[in-house]
Short mmCIF file of C-alpha atoms and ligand atoms in Angstrom, two decimals:
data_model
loop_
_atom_site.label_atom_id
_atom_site.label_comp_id
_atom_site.label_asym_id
_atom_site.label_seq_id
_atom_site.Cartn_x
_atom_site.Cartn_y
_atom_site.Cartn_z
CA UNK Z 122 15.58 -33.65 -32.13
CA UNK Z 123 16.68 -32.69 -35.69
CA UNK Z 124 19.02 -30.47 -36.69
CA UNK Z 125 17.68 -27.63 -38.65
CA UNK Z 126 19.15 -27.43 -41.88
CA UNK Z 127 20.35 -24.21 -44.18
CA UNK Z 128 22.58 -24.44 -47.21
CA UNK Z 129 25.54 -21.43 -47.58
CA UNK Z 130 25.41 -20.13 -51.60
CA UNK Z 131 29.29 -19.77 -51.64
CA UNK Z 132 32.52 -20.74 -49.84
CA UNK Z 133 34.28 -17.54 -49.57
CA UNK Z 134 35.29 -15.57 -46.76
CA UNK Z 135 31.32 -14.61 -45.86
CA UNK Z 136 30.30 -18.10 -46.21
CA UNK Z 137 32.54 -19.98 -44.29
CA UNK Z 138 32.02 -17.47 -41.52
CA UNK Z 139 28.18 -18.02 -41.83
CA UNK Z 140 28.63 -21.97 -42.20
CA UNK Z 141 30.65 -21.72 -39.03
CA UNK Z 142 28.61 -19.49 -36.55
CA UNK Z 143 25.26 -21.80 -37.68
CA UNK Z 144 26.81 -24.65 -36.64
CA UNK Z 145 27.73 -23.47 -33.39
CA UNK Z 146 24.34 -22.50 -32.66
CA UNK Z 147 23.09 -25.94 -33.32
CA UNK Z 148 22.61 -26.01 -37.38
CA UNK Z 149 23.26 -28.63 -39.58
CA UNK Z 150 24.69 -26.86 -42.88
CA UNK Z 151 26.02 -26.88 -46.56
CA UNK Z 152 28.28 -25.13 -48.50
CA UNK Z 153 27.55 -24.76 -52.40
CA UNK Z 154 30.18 -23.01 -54.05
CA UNK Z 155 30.16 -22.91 -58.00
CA UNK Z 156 33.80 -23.66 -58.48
CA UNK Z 157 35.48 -26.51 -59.47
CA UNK Z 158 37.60 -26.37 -56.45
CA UNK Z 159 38.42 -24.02 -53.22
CA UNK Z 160 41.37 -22.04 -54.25
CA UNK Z 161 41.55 -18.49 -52.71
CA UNK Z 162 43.88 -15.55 -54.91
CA UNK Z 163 47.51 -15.17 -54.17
CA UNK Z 164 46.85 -12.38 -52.10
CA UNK Z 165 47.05 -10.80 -48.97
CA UNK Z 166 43.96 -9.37 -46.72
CA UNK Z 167 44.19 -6.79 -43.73
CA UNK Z 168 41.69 -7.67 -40.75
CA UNK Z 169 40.99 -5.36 -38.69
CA UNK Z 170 40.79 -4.98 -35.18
CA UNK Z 171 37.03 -5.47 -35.35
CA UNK Z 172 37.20 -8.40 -37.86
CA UNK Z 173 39.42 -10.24 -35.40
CA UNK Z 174 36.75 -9.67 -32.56
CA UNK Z 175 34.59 -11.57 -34.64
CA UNK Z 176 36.77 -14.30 -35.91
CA UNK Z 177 37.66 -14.46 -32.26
CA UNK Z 178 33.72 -15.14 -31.49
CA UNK Z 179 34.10 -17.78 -34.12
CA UNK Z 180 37.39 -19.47 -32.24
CA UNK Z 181 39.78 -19.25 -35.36
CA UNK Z 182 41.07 -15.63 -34.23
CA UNK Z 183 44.32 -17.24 -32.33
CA UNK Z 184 45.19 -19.44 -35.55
CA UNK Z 185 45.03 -16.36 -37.55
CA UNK Z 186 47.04 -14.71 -35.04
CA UNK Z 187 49.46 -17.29 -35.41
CA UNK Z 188 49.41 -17.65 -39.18
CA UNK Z 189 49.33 -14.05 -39.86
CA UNK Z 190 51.32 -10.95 -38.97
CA UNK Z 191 50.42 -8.27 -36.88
CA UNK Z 192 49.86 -4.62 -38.18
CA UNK Z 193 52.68 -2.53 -36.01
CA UNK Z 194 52.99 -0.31 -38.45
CA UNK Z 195 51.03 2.28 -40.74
CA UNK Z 196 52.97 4.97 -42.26
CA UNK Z 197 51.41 7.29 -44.87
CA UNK Z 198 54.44 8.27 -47.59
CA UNK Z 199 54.83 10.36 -50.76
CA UNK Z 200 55.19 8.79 -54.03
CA UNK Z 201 59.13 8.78 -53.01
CA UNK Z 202 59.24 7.63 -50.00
CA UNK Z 203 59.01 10.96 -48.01
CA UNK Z 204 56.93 10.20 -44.36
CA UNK Z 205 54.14 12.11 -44.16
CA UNK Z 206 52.31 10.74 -41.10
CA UNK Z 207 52.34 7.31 -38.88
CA UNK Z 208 48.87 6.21 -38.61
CA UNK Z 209 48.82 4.89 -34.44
CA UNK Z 210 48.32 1.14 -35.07
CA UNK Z 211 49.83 0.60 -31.38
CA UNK Z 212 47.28 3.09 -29.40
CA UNK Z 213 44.66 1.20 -31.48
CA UNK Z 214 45.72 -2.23 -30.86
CA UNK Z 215 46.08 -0.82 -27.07
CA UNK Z 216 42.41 0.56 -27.16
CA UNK Z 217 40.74 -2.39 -28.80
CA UNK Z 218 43.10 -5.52 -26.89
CA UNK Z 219 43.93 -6.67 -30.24
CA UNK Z 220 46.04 -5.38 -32.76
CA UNK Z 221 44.94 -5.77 -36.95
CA UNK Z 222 46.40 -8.73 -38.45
CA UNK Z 223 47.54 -9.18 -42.26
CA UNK Z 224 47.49 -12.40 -43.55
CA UNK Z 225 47.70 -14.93 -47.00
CA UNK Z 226 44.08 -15.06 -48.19
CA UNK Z 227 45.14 -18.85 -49.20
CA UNK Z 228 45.87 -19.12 -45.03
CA UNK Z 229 42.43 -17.67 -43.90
CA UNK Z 230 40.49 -19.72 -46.20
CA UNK Z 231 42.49 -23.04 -44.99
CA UNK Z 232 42.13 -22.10 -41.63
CA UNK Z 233 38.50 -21.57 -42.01
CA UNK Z 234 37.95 -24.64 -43.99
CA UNK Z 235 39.11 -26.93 -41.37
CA UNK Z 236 37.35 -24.84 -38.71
CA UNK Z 237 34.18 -25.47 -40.59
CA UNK Z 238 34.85 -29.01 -41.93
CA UNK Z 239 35.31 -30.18 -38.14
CA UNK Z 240 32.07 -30.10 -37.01
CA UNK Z 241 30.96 -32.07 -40.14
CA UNK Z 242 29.65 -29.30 -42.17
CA UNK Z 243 29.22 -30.40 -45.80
CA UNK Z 244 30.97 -28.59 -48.27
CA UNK Z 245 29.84 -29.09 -52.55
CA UNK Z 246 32.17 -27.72 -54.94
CA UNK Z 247 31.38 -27.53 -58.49
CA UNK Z 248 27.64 -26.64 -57.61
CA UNK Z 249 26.03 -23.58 -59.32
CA UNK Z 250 22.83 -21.97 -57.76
CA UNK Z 251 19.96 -21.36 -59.69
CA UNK Z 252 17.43 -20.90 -57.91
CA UNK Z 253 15.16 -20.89 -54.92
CA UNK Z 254 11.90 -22.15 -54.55
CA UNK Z 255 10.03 -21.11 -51.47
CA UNK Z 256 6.80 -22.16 -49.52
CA UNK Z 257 6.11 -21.14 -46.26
CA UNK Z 258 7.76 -23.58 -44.72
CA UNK Z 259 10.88 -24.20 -46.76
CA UNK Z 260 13.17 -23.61 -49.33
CA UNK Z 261 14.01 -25.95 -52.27
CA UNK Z 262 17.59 -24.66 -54.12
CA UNK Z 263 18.20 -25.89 -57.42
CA UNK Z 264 21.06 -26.34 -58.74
CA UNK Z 265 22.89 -26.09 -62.04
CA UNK Z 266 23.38 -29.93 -62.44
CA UNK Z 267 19.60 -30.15 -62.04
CA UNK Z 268 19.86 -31.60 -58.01
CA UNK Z 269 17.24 -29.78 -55.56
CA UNK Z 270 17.49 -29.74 -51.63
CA UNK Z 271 14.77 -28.53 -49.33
CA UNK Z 272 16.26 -26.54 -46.38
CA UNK Z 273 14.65 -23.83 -43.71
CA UNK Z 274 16.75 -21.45 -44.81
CA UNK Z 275 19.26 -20.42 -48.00
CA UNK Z 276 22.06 -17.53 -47.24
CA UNK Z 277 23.27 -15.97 -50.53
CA UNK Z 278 26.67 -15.52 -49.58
CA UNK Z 279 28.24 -15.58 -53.65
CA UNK Z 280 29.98 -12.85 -53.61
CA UNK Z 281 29.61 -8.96 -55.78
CA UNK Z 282 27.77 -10.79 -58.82
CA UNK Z 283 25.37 -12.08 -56.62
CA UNK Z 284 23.33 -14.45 -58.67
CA UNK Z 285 21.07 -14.74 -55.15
CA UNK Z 286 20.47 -11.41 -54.80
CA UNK Z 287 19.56 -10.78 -58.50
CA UNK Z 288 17.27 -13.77 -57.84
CA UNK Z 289 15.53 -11.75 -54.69
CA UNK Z 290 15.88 -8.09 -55.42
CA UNK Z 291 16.73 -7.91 -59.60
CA UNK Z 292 19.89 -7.14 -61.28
CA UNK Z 293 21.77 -3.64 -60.16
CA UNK Z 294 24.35 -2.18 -62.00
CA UNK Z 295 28.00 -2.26 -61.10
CA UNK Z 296 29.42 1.12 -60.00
CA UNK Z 297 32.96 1.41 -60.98
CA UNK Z 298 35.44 3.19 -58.32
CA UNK Z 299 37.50 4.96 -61.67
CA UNK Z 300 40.39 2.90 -60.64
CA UNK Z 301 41.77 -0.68 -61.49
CA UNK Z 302 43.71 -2.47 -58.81
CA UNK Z 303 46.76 -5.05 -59.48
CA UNK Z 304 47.60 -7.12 -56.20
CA UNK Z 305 50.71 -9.60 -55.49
CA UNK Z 306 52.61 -11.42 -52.91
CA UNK Z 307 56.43 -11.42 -53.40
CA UNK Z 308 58.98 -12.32 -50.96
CA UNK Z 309 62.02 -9.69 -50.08
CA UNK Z 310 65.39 -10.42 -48.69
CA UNK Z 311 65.20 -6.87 -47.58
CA UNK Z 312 61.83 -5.81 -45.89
CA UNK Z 313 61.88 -2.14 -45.20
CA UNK Z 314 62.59 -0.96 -41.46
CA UNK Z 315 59.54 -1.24 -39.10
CA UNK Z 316 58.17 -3.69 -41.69
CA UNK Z 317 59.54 -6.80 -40.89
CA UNK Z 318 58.21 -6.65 -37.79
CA UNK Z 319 54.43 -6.51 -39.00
CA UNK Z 320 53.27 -3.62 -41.15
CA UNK Z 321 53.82 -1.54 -43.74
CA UNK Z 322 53.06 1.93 -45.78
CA UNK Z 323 50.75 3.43 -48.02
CA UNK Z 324 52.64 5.91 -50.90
CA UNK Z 325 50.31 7.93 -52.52
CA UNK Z 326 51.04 9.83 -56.07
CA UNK Z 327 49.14 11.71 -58.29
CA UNK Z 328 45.43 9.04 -59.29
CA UNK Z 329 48.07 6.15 -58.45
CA UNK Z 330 49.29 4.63 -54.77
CA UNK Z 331 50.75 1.78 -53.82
CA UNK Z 332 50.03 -0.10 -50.74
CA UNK Z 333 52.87 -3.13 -48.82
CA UNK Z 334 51.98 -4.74 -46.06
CA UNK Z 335 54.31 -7.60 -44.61
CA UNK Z 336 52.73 -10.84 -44.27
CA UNK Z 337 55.98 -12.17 -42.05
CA UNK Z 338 59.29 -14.25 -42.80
CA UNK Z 339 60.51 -11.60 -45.67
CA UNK Z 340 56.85 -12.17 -47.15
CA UNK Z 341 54.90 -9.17 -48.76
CA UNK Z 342 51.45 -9.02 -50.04
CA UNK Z 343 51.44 -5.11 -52.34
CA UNK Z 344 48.34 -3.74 -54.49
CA UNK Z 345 48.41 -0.89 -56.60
CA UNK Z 346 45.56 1.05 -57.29
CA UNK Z 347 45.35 3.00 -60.51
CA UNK Z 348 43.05 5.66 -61.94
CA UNK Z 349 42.29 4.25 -65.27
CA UNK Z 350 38.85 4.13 -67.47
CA UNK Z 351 36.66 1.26 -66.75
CA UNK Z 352 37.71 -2.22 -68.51
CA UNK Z 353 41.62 -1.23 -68.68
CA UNK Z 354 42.19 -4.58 -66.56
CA UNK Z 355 45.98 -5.98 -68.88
CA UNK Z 356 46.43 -9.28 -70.28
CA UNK Z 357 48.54 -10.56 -67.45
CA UNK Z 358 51.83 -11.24 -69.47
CA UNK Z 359 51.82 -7.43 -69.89
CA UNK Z 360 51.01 -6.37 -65.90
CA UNK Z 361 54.25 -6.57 -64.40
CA UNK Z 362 56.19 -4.33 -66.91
CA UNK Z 363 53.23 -1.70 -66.99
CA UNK Z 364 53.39 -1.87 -63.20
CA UNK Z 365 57.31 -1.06 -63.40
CA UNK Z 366 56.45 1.64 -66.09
CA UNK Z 367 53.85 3.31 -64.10
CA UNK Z 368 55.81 3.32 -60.49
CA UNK Z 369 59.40 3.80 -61.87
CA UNK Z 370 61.28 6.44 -59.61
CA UNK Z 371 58.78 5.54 -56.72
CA UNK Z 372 60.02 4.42 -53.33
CA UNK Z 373 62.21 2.02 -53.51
CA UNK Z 374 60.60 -1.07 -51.54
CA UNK Z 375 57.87 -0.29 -53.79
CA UNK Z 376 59.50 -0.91 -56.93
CA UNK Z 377 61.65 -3.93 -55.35
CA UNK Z 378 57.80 -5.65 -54.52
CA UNK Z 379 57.08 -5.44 -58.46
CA UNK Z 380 60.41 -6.19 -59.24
CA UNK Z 381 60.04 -9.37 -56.91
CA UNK Z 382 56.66 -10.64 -57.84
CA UNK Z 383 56.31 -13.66 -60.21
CA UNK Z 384 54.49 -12.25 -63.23
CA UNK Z 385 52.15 -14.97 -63.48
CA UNK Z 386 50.42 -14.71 -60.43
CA UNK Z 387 49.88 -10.73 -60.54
CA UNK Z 388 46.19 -10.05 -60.14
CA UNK Z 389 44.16 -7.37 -61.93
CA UNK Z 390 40.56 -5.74 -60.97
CA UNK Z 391 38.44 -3.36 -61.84
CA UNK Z 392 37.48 -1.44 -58.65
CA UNK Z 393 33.45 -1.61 -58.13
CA UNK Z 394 30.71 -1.86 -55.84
CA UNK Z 395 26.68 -1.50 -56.22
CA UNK Z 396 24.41 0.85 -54.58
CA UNK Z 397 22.77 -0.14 -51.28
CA UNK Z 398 19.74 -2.30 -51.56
CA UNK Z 399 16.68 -1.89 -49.18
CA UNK Z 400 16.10 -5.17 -48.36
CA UNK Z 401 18.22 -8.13 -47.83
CA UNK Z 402 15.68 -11.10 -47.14
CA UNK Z 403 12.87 -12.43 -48.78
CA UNK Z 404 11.21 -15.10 -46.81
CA UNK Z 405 13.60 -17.64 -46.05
CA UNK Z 406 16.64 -16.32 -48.16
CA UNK Z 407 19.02 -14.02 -47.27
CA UNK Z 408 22.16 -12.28 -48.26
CA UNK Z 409 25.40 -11.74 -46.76
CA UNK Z 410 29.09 -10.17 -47.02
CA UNK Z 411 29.51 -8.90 -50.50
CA UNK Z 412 26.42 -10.39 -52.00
CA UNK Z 413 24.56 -8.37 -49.47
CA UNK Z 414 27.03 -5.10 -49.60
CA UNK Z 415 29.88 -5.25 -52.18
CA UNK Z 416 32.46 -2.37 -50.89
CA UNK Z 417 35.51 -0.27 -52.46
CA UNK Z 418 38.50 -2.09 -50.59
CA UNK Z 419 39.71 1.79 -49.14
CA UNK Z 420 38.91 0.53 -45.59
CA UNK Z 421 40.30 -2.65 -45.63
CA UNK Z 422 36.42 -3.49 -44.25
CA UNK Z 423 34.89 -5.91 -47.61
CA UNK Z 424 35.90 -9.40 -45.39
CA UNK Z 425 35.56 -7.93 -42.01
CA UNK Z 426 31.98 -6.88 -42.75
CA UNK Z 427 31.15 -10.33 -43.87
CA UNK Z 428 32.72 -11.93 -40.55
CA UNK Z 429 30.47 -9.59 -38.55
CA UNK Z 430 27.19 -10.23 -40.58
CA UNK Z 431 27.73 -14.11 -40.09
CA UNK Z 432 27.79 -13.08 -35.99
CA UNK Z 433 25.11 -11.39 -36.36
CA UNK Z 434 22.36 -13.78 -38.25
CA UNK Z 435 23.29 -17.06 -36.23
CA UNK Z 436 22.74 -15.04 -33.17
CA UNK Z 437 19.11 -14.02 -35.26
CA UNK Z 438 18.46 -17.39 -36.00
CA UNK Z 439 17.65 -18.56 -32.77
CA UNK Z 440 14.40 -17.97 -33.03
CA UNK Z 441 12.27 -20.50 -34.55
CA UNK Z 442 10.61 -17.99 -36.74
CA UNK Z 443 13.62 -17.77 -39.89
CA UNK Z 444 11.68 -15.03 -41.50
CA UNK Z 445 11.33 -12.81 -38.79
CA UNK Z 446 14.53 -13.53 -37.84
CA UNK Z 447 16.14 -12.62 -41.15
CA UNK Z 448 14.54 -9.46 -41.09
CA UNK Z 449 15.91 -9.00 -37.17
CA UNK Z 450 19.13 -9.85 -39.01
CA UNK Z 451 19.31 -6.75 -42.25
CA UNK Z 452 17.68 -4.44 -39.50
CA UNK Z 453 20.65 -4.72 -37.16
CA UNK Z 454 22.98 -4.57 -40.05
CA UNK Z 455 22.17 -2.28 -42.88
CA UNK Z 456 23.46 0.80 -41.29
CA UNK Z 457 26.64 -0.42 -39.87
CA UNK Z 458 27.51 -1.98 -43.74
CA UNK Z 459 26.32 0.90 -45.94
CA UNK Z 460 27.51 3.29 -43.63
CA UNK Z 461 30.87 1.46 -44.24
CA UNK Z 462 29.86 1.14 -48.40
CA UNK Z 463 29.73 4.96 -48.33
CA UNK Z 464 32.93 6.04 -46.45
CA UNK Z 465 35.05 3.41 -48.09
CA UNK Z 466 34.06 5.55 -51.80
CA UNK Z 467 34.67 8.96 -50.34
CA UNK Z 468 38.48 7.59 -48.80
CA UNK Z 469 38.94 6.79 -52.27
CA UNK Z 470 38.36 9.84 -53.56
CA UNK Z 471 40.67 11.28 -51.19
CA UNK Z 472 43.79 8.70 -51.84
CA UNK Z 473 43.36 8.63 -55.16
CA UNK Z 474 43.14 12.48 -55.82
CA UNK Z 475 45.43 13.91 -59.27
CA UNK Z 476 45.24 17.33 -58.56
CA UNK Z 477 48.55 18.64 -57.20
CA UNK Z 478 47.71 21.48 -55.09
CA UNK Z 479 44.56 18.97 -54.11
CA UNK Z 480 47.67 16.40 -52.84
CA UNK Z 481 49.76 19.15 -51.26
CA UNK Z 482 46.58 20.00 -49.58
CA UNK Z 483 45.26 16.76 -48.12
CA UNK Z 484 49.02 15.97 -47.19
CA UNK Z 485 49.68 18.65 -44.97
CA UNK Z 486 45.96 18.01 -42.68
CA UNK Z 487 46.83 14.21 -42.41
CA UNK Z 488 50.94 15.25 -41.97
CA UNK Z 489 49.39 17.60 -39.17
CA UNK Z 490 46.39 15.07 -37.51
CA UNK Z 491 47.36 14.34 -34.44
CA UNK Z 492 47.10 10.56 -33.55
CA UNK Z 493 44.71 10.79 -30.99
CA UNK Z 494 42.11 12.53 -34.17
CA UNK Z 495 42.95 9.19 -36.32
CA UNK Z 496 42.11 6.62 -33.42
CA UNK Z 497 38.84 8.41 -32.94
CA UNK Z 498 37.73 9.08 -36.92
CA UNK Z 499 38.08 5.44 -37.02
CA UNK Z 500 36.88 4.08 -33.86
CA UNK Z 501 33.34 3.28 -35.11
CA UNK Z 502 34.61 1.10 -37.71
CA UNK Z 503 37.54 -0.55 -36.38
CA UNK Z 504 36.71 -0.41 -32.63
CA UNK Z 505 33.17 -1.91 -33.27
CA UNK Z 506 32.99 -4.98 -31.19
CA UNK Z 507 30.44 -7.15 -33.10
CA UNK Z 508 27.89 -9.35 -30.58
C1 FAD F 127 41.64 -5.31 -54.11
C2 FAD F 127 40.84 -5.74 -52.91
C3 FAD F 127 41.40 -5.67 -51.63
C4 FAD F 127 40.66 -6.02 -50.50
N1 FAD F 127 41.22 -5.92 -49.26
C5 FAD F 127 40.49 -6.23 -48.16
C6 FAD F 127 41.07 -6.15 -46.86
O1 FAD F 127 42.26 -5.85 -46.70
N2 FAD F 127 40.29 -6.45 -45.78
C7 FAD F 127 38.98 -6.85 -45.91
O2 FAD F 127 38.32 -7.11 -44.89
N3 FAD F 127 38.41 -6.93 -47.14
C8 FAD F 127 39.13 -6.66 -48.26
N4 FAD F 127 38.57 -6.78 -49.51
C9 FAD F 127 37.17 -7.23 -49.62
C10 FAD F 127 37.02 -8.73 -49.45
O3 FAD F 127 37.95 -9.41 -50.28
C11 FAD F 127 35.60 -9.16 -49.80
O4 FAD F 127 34.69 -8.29 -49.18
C12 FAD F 127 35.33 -10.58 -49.33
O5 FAD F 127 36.25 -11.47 -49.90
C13 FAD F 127 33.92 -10.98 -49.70
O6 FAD F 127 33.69 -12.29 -49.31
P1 FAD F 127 32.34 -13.03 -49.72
O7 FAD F 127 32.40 -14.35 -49.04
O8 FAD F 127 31.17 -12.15 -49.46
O9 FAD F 127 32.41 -13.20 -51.30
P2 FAD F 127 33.46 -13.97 -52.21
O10 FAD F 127 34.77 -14.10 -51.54
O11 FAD F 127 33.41 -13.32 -53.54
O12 FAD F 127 32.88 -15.45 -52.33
C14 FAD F 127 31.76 -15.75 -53.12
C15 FAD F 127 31.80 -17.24 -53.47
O13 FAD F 127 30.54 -17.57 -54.07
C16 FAD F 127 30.75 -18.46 -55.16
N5 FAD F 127 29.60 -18.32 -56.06
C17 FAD F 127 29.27 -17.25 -56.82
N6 FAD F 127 28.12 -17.50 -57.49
C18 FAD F 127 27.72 -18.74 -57.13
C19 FAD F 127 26.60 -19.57 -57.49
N7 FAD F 127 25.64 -19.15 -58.32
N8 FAD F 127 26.51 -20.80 -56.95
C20 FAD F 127 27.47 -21.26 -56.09
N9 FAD F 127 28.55 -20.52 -55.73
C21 FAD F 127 28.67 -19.29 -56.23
C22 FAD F 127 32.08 -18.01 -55.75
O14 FAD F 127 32.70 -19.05 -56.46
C23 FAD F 127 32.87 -17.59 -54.50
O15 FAD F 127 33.64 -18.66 -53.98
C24 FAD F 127 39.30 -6.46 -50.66
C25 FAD F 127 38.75 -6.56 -51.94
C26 FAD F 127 39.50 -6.22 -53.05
C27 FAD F 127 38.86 -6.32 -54.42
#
């Protein structure tokens, strides 16, 4: 019998997850992604404890494992360095059998890649969706370069501008977080205690924090966010020294990670997402990981969301009806994401407060949380075993 055929609208983190769980529930697929080639950002990513469950369900969670570095640590500091609380990364990893893993973005996408590639799963580059054209039986996608292909089923999985989901559900405004976020990977002869053996801190100052995780071997991937007005994002000749301007003073393994970083490969954001949609799926097209619900990064949850929504619709999709399935698919997910959309915004309010009696405040309740308090706030997000 033949395979049924869908086509992935991007080749990021969502759609190589999707690519991969379709095939291994018997679909043939393809990968369009609009750019020229598949280079991921010189960055880092955390995944947590219920992202590797996923990846896990996927069978690439023991090469991440292996490529990446596990989160030991999680201390909350001042702007100088001053502890203020150890967030229990060991009870968690002991709860949910796996600890959180940091790893190169670059790593994850090359580990997916060849995950996805070995079971003969086409992958375009250069190939900009247009549009889809849908019957009830199929789906034709058309293509920038003015190619078509007829498919049961299209996933939208290209990313916070969406071109998909405009297509479906009509453009949406951006909503921007009032910070901008500058992210790098350095590598330091002298990783911070605790660090070097997976982990890192958060050090939080007044509408500025700075966040260093160790990605292993004297590796560090840092990001900085920044309260700033919308569309401050620097040339990139100019990030490095405002980055040492705005964090002079701090911590010292936080300036030493600027210090460290190659100026040329600094990146710079504007922090956004969108408001939750109330539909997903139309017909035979869907949408998934950002595309479906972009995310403030607060939770570490933008990628891990996307890994869980590709379990989710190839489990959908095993019944032969793709529309009712798809709509199986947002119904089982919706809550769980824009639950996550909505508590990701409100953590950012809270790290990225400018107030001083406001910080003195919030210090002192996490300073005093006891561990136990942390592991359960968090347990529906990061203990969340995805089926
Ligand atoms: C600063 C920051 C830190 C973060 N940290 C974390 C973290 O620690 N942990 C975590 O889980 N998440 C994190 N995230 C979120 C995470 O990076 C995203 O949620 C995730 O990468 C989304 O993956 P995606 O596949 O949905 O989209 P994307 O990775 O954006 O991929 C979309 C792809 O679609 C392609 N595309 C777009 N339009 C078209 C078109 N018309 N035709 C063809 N191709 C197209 C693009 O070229 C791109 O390759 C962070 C995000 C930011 C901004």
């Amino acid at each position: 019998m033949d395979k049924r055929r869908a086509i992935v609208i991007g080749a990021g983190i969502g759609g190589l997850c999707s690519a991969l769980a379709l095939q291994q529930r018997g679909w043939q697929v393809a990968v369009y992604d609009k750019a020229a080639a598949l280079r991921e950002a010189g960055a880092g990513i955390v995944l947590a404890a219920n992202a590797m469950k996923a990846l896990d369900l996927l069978g690439v969670g023991s090469e991440v494992r292996e490529a990446g570095a596990p989160v030991m640590q999680a201390d909350i500091r001042t702007w100088d360095g001053k502890l203020i609380t150890s967030l229990p990364a060991a009870k968690q990893a002991e709860k949910y059998g796996t600890h959180s893993y940091v790893i190169h973005r670059a790593e994850l996408q090359s580990i997916l890649l060849r995950a996805v590639m070995a079971e003969l799963t086409e992958i375009h580059t250069g190939k900009q969706w247009i549009r889809g054209e849908q019957t009830d039986d199929a789906v034709t996608a058309v293509f920038a370069d003015g190619t078509q292909e007829q498919v049961e089923l299209v996933i939208g999985a290209d990313g916070i501008h969406s071109e998909v989901r405009e297509q479906l559900f009509g453009a949406s405004p951006l909503r921007y977080s009032g910070y901008t976020a500058l992210r790098g990977v350095c590598t330091l002869p002298d990783v911070p205690i605790g660090a070097e053996a997976g982990g890192g801190f958060e050090a939080l100052g007044q509408g500025r924090r700075f966040g260093f995780s160790s990605l292993g071997n004297g590796r560090v991937f840092w990001f900085a966010a920044i309260n700033a007005p919308q569309g401050t994002v620097l040339p990139t000749v100019e990030r490095k020294s405002a980055l040492l301007a705005l964090f002079r003073g701090w911590y010292k393994p936080v300036v030493d990670a600027i210090e460290s970083t190659e100026p040329a490969t600094i990146l710079a954001h504007d922090i956004v997402d969108r408001a939750p949609l109330a539909r997903w799926s139309t017909g035979r097209m869907t949408l998934l990981g950002d595309a479906a619900h972009p995310m403030l990064p607060n939770l570490g949850q933008g990628g891990a969301q996307a890994i869980e929504d590709a379990v989710v619709l190839a489990r959908c999709l095993q019944q032969t009806d793709v529309s009712a399935a798809l709509q199986t698919y947002e119904k089982e997910r919706m809550a769980r994401a824009y639950r996550i959309v909505r508590l990701s915004r409100s953590m950012g309010r809270m790290v990225q407060l400018e107030h001083a009696l406001l910080i003195r405040f919030r210090n002192a309740v996490m300073a005093t949380t006891p561990g136990p308090a942390y592991v359960k706030r968090f347990d529906p997000i990061v203990g969340y075993v995805v089926r």
